[in-house]
Amino acid sequence: MDYSIAGGRQPRGRRVASDNPSSTLGGGDMQENMYDQYGQPRQQQAPPQLFEDTSGQNYDYGNQGYGGMNYGYPPPGQPNQGASGGYGAYPGAIPGPQIFQDPLVANMAMQYGQSLASQGREYVDKKLEKYVSMSQVKYYFAVDTPYVMKKLRLLFFPFTHSDWSVRYEQDEPVQPRHEINAPDLYIPLMAVVTYILVAGLCLGLQERFSPDVLGMQASSALVWLVLEIFVIFATLYVTAIQTHIKSLDLLAFSSYKYVGMIVALLAGLVMQSLGYYCVLAYSSFSLVVFMFRTLRWQVQGGAAMEAYSAGNKRRLYLLLFMSGLQPLMMWWLTKHLVAV
């Protein structure tokens, strides 16, 4: 008996393919295609990709030499793969700060800088040697702390000192650190700077200070110092006196007065005008004694007393003029700084 025909019924568990292809697209057939014969869901296949996804790739145009966004440098967070081939991946790249991390390049740069510095120093020394010998300038700053203390004591108490001669070694004077009678420029320089600061303090306590005061005080001190030295040289030229005084020696001796001026101004701050005039008088007298005894050996050497007895009055007058000029300059440069 043929069960496939009888009654138009199909056997249970079987499915006959329809001749109409569109019938396979029905809802029931689509659900049956989603499961296999064991009732398990079939694996869905992704639709074919028409184009390749290139959004996740990093095109380093700079490393290829096309002038990309990184301009020859690696992207942030990635090592410089082209560093081994030079300063960039292509010739002519601009070197970055990593060039100085190379020890060879750093040493070459240091040596080049040192050579430039030495050449510049030599050039400056040659220019200065035309006007002032640097070796002579170094001589006047060859001091130490014991010398400074002894020199300050000598400026205020010259009466206790007996030997005013300057020792020489191989026709050159001994450095100030080894010779108390040798002139120096360290104490005068520090004294001038301190005088300007103390002058500003005095004017500030009198409510006369302004930002221009320090500059005016410095200019005034410099102008009067140059004028004083010029007058002394003019006197030497007019009187035709031959001395052993050098220009730097004269600058040092003319600047020692600022030490006494500082002490007089400080006394004026404590004891008003009375203390100022008392200290100024003593400082002026001690400086006159110091200048006269020191310059005597600079003007006539060891035969100073014999020259005086022989009637060489011009040298005596010169010493008196140079020594007596110091108290006058001390008073002139400090009188306007003391409250009346």
PDB file of N, CA and C in Angstrom, residues 247-302:
ATOM      1  N   SER A 247     100.412 104.723  39.176  1.00  0.00           N
ATOM      2  CA  SER A 247      99.023 105.196  39.118  1.00  0.00           C
ATOM      3  C   SER A 247      98.112 104.360  40.010  1.00  0.00           C
ATOM      4  N   LEU A 248      98.299 103.031  40.044  1.00  0.00           N
ATOM      5  CA  LEU A 248      97.479 102.174  40.904  1.00  0.00           C
ATOM      6  C   LEU A 248      97.822 102.380  42.375  1.00  0.00           C
ATOM      7  N   ASP A 249      99.082 102.696  42.672  1.00  0.00           N
ATOM      8  CA  ASP A 249      99.435 103.025  44.055  1.00  0.00           C
ATOM      9  C   ASP A 249      98.705 104.280  44.513  1.00  0.00           C
ATOM     10  N   LEU A 250      98.690 105.276  43.652  1.00  0.00           N
ATOM     11  CA  LEU A 250      98.008 106.516  43.996  1.00  0.00           C
ATOM     12  C   LEU A 250      96.511 106.305  44.134  1.00  0.00           C
ATOM     13  N   LEU A 251      95.933 105.439  43.306  1.00  0.00           N
ATOM     14  CA  LEU A 251      94.516 105.117  43.428  1.00  0.00           C
ATOM     15  C   LEU A 251      94.218 104.437  44.763  1.00  0.00           C
ATOM     16  N   ALA A 252      95.103 103.559  45.192  1.00  0.00           N
ATOM     17  CA  ALA A 252      94.903 102.871  46.468  1.00  0.00           C
ATOM     18  C   ALA A 252      95.021 103.836  47.645  1.00  0.00           C
ATOM     19  N   PHE A 253      96.055 104.670  47.647  1.00  0.00           N
ATOM     20  CA  PHE A 253      96.247 105.592  48.762  1.00  0.00           C
ATOM     21  C   PHE A 253      95.123 106.630  48.838  1.00  0.00           C
ATOM     22  N   SER A 254      94.610 107.047  47.692  1.00  0.00           N
ATOM     23  CA  SER A 254      93.534 108.041  47.701  1.00  0.00           C
ATOM     24  C   SER A 254      92.193 107.453  48.108  1.00  0.00           C
ATOM     25  N   SER A 255      92.062 106.136  48.088  1.00  0.00           N
ATOM     26  CA  SER A 255      90.788 105.487  48.414  1.00  0.00           C
ATOM     27  C   SER A 255      90.729 104.973  49.841  1.00  0.00           C
ATOM     28  N   TYR A 256      91.843 105.019  50.560  1.00  0.00           N
ATOM     29  CA  TYR A 256      91.812 104.562  51.956  1.00  0.00           C
ATOM     30  C   TYR A 256      90.955 105.459  52.839  1.00  0.00           C
ATOM     31  N   LYS A 257      90.702 106.682  52.401  1.00  0.00           N
ATOM     32  CA  LYS A 257      89.914 107.603  53.225  1.00  0.00           C
ATOM     33  C   LYS A 257      88.472 107.153  53.398  1.00  0.00           C
ATOM     34  N   TYR A 258      87.962 106.288  52.503  1.00  0.00           N
ATOM     35  CA  TYR A 258      86.575 105.839  52.616  1.00  0.00           C
ATOM     36  C   TYR A 258      86.355 104.979  53.857  1.00  0.00           C
ATOM     37  N   VAL A 259      87.414 104.385  54.369  1.00  0.00           N
ATOM     38  CA  VAL A 259      87.271 103.608  55.607  1.00  0.00           C
ATOM     39  C   VAL A 259      86.912 104.532  56.774  1.00  0.00           C
ATOM     40  N   GLY A 260      87.647 105.631  56.911  1.00  0.00           N
ATOM     41  CA  GLY A 260      87.330 106.595  57.968  1.00  0.00           C
ATOM     42  C   GLY A 260      85.988 107.269  57.754  1.00  0.00           C
ATOM     43  N   MET A 261      85.592 107.484  56.516  1.00  0.00           N
ATOM     44  CA  MET A 261      84.297 108.096  56.230  1.00  0.00           C
ATOM     45  C   MET A 261      83.146 107.193  56.680  1.00  0.00           C
ATOM     46  N   ILE A 262      83.298 105.899  56.485  1.00  0.00           N
ATOM     47  CA  ILE A 262      82.252 104.958  56.902  1.00  0.00           C
ATOM     48  C   ILE A 262      82.077 104.987  58.421  1.00  0.00           C
ATOM     49  N   VAL A 263      83.194 104.957  59.130  1.00  0.00           N
ATOM     50  CA  VAL A 263      83.122 104.975  60.592  1.00  0.00           C
ATOM     51  C   VAL A 263      82.510 106.285  61.086  1.00  0.00           C
ATOM     52  N   ALA A 264      82.857 107.418  60.449  1.00  0.00           N
ATOM     53  CA  ALA A 264      82.293 108.707  60.859  1.00  0.00           C
ATOM     54  C   ALA A 264      80.791 108.759  60.615  1.00  0.00           C
ATOM     55  N   LEU A 265      80.320 108.203  59.501  1.00  0.00           N
ATOM     56  CA  LEU A 265      78.878 108.200  59.224  1.00  0.00           C
ATOM     57  C   LEU A 265      78.125 107.315  60.204  1.00  0.00           C
ATOM     58  N   LEU A 266      78.696 106.167  60.541  1.00  0.00           N
ATOM     59  CA  LEU A 266      78.042 105.294  61.518  1.00  0.00           C
ATOM     60  C   LEU A 266      77.991 105.954  62.888  1.00  0.00           C
ATOM     61  N   ALA A 267      79.055 106.668  63.247  1.00  0.00           N
ATOM     62  CA  ALA A 267      79.033 107.405  64.522  1.00  0.00           C
ATOM     63  C   ALA A 267      77.988 108.509  64.501  1.00  0.00           C
ATOM     64  N   GLY A 268      77.779 109.131  63.332  1.00  0.00           N
ATOM     65  CA  GLY A 268      76.744 110.154  63.222  1.00  0.00           C
ATOM     66  C   GLY A 268      75.348 109.590  63.375  1.00  0.00           C
ATOM     67  N   LEU A 269      75.144 108.313  62.969  1.00  0.00           N
ATOM     68  CA  LEU A 269      73.836 107.692  63.161  1.00  0.00           C
ATOM     69  C   LEU A 269      73.540 107.424  64.633  1.00  0.00           C
ATOM     70  N   VAL A 270      74.589 107.178  65.407  1.00  0.00           N
ATOM     71  CA  VAL A 270      74.403 106.839  66.820  1.00  0.00           C
ATOM     72  C   VAL A 270      74.383 108.086  67.694  1.00  0.00           C
ATOM     73  N   MET A 271      75.359 108.994  67.472  1.00  0.00           N
ATOM     74  CA  MET A 271      75.507 110.160  68.335  1.00  0.00           C
ATOM     75  C   MET A 271      75.258 111.477  67.618  1.00  0.00           C
ATOM     76  N   GLN A 272      74.538 111.428  66.520  1.00  0.00           N
ATOM     77  CA  GLN A 272      74.180 112.627  65.766  1.00  0.00           C
ATOM     78  C   GLN A 272      75.443 113.361  65.287  1.00  0.00           C
ATOM     79  N   SER A 273      75.361 114.641  65.134  1.00  0.00           N
ATOM     80  CA  SER A 273      76.462 115.409  64.537  1.00  0.00           C
ATOM     81  C   SER A 273      77.697 115.452  65.428  1.00  0.00           C
ATOM     82  N   LEU A 274      77.526 115.424  66.749  1.00  0.00           N
ATOM     83  CA  LEU A 274      78.681 115.466  67.650  1.00  0.00           C
ATOM     84  C   LEU A 274      79.577 114.255  67.451  1.00  0.00           C
ATOM     85  N   GLY A 275      78.991 113.074  67.428  1.00  0.00           N
ATOM     86  CA  GLY A 275      79.790 111.878  67.199  1.00  0.00           C
ATOM     87  C   GLY A 275      80.411 111.866  65.815  1.00  0.00           C
ATOM     88  N   TYR A 276      79.705 112.403  64.835  1.00  0.00           N
ATOM     89  CA  TYR A 276      80.252 112.444  63.467  1.00  0.00           C
ATOM     90  C   TYR A 276      81.512 113.293  63.400  1.00  0.00           C
ATOM     91  N   TYR A 277      81.471 114.488  63.954  1.00  0.00           N
ATOM     92  CA  TYR A 277      82.627 115.380  63.855  1.00  0.00           C
ATOM     93  C   TYR A 277      83.801 114.874  64.685  1.00  0.00           C
ATOM     94  N   CYS A 278      83.530 114.258  65.828  1.00  0.00           N
ATOM     95  CA  CYS A 278      84.628 113.737  66.646  1.00  0.00           C
ATOM     96  C   CYS A 278      85.351 112.596  65.936  1.00  0.00           C
ATOM     97  N   VAL A 279      84.584 111.654  65.415  1.00  0.00           N
ATOM     98  CA  VAL A 279      85.194 110.520  64.718  1.00  0.00           C
ATOM     99  C   VAL A 279      85.846 110.970  63.423  1.00  0.00           C
ATOM    100  N   LEU A 280      85.238 111.909  62.726  1.00  0.00           N
ATOM    101  CA  LEU A 280      85.829 112.405  61.485  1.00  0.00           C
ATOM    102  C   LEU A 280      87.158 113.101  61.748  1.00  0.00           C
ATOM    103  N   ALA A 281      87.257 113.856  62.838  1.00  0.00           N
ATOM    104  CA  ALA A 281      88.515 114.537  63.161  1.00  0.00           C
ATOM    105  C   ALA A 281      89.614 113.528  63.462  1.00  0.00           C
ATOM    106  N   TYR A 282      89.303 112.514  64.250  1.00  0.00           N
ATOM    107  CA  TYR A 282      90.324 111.516  64.557  1.00  0.00           C
ATOM    108  C   TYR A 282      90.710 110.698  63.318  1.00  0.00           C
ATOM    109  N   SER A 283      89.736 110.316  62.540  1.00  0.00           N
ATOM    110  CA  SER A 283      90.030 109.538  61.330  1.00  0.00           C
ATOM    111  C   SER A 283      90.871 110.350  60.350  1.00  0.00           C
ATOM    112  N   SER A 284      90.589 111.624  60.243  1.00  0.00           N
ATOM    113  CA  SER A 284      91.361 112.478  59.340  1.00  0.00           C
ATOM    114  C   SER A 284      92.804 112.619  59.817  1.00  0.00           C
ATOM    115  N   PHE A 285      92.986 112.799  61.110  1.00  0.00           N
ATOM    116  CA  PHE A 285      94.344 112.946  61.636  1.00  0.00           C
ATOM    117  C   PHE A 285      95.147 111.658  61.455  1.00  0.00           C
ATOM    118  N   SER A 286      94.551 110.524  61.778  1.00  0.00           N
ATOM    119  CA  SER A 286      95.263 109.252  61.613  1.00  0.00           C
ATOM    120  C   SER A 286      95.573 108.972  60.140  1.00  0.00           C
ATOM    121  N   LEU A 287      94.677 109.356  59.230  1.00  0.00           N
ATOM    122  CA  LEU A 287      94.936 109.143  57.810  1.00  0.00           C
ATOM    123  C   LEU A 287      96.061 110.044  57.310  1.00  0.00           C
ATOM    124  N   VAL A 288      96.146 111.259  57.821  1.00  0.00           N
ATOM    125  CA  VAL A 288      97.237 112.159  57.434  1.00  0.00           C
ATOM    126  C   VAL A 288      98.577 111.574  57.851  1.00  0.00           C
ATOM    127  N   VAL A 289      98.650 111.051  59.061  1.00  0.00           N
ATOM    128  CA  VAL A 289      99.893 110.436  59.526  1.00  0.00           C
ATOM    129  C   VAL A 289     100.239 109.214  58.682  1.00  0.00           C
ATOM    130  N   PHE A 290      99.238 108.394  58.392  1.00  0.00           N
ATOM    131  CA  PHE A 290      99.468 107.205  57.570  1.00  0.00           C
ATOM    132  C   PHE A 290      99.953 107.577  56.175  1.00  0.00           C
ATOM    133  N   MET A 291      99.306 108.546  55.539  1.00  0.00           N
ATOM    134  CA  MET A 291      99.685 108.941  54.186  1.00  0.00           C
ATOM    135  C   MET A 291     101.086 109.556  54.163  1.00  0.00           C
ATOM    136  N   PHE A 292     101.400 110.390  55.121  1.00  0.00           N
ATOM    137  CA  PHE A 292     102.705 111.057  55.105  1.00  0.00           C
ATOM    138  C   PHE A 292     103.840 110.053  55.273  1.00  0.00           C
ATOM    139  N   ARG A 293     103.689 109.129  56.205  1.00  0.00           N
ATOM    140  CA  ARG A 293     104.766 108.172  56.452  1.00  0.00           C
ATOM    141  C   ARG A 293     104.873 107.132  55.341  1.00  0.00           C
ATOM    142  N   THR A 294     103.764 106.782  54.754  1.00  0.00           N
ATOM    143  CA  THR A 294     103.821 105.795  53.680  1.00  0.00           C
ATOM    144  C   THR A 294     104.357 106.400  52.392  1.00  0.00           C
ATOM    145  N   LEU A 295     103.862 107.583  52.015  1.00  0.00           N
ATOM    146  CA  LEU A 295     104.295 108.206  50.777  1.00  0.00           C
ATOM    147  C   LEU A 295     105.725 108.721  50.847  1.00  0.00           C
ATOM    148  N   ARG A 296     106.250 108.885  52.049  1.00  0.00           N
ATOM    149  CA  ARG A 296     107.640 109.327  52.153  1.00  0.00           C
ATOM    150  C   ARG A 296     108.576 108.327  51.511  1.00  0.00           C
ATOM    151  N   TRP A 297     108.297 107.046  51.679  1.00  0.00           N
ATOM    152  CA  TRP A 297     109.122 106.019  51.055  1.00  0.00           C
ATOM    153  C   TRP A 297     108.817 105.878  49.567  1.00  0.00           C
ATOM    154  N   GLN A 298     107.620 106.247  49.153  1.00  0.00           N
ATOM    155  CA  GLN A 298     107.287 106.195  47.741  1.00  0.00           C
ATOM    156  C   GLN A 298     107.894 107.362  46.968  1.00  0.00           C
ATOM    157  N   VAL A 299     108.064 108.503  47.652  1.00  0.00           N
ATOM    158  CA  VAL A 299     108.570 109.694  46.978  1.00  0.00           C
ATOM    159  C   VAL A 299     110.096 109.710  46.927  1.00  0.00           C
ATOM    160  N   GLN A 300     110.763 109.391  48.060  1.00  0.00           N
ATOM    161  CA  GLN A 300     112.209 109.497  48.116  1.00  0.00           C
ATOM    162  C   GLN A 300     112.902 108.229  48.568  1.00  0.00           C
ATOM    163  N   GLY A 301     112.174 107.198  48.835  1.00  0.00           N
ATOM    164  CA  GLY A 301     112.805 105.956  49.237  1.00  0.00           C
ATOM    165  C   GLY A 301     113.382 106.038  50.632  1.00  0.00           C
ATOM    166  N   GLY A 302     114.500 105.343  50.852  1.00  0.00           N
ATOM    167  CA  GLY A 302     115.090 105.283  52.184  1.00  0.00           C
ATOM    168  C   GLY A 302     115.827 106.533  52.565  1.00  0.00           C
TER     169      GLY A 302
END
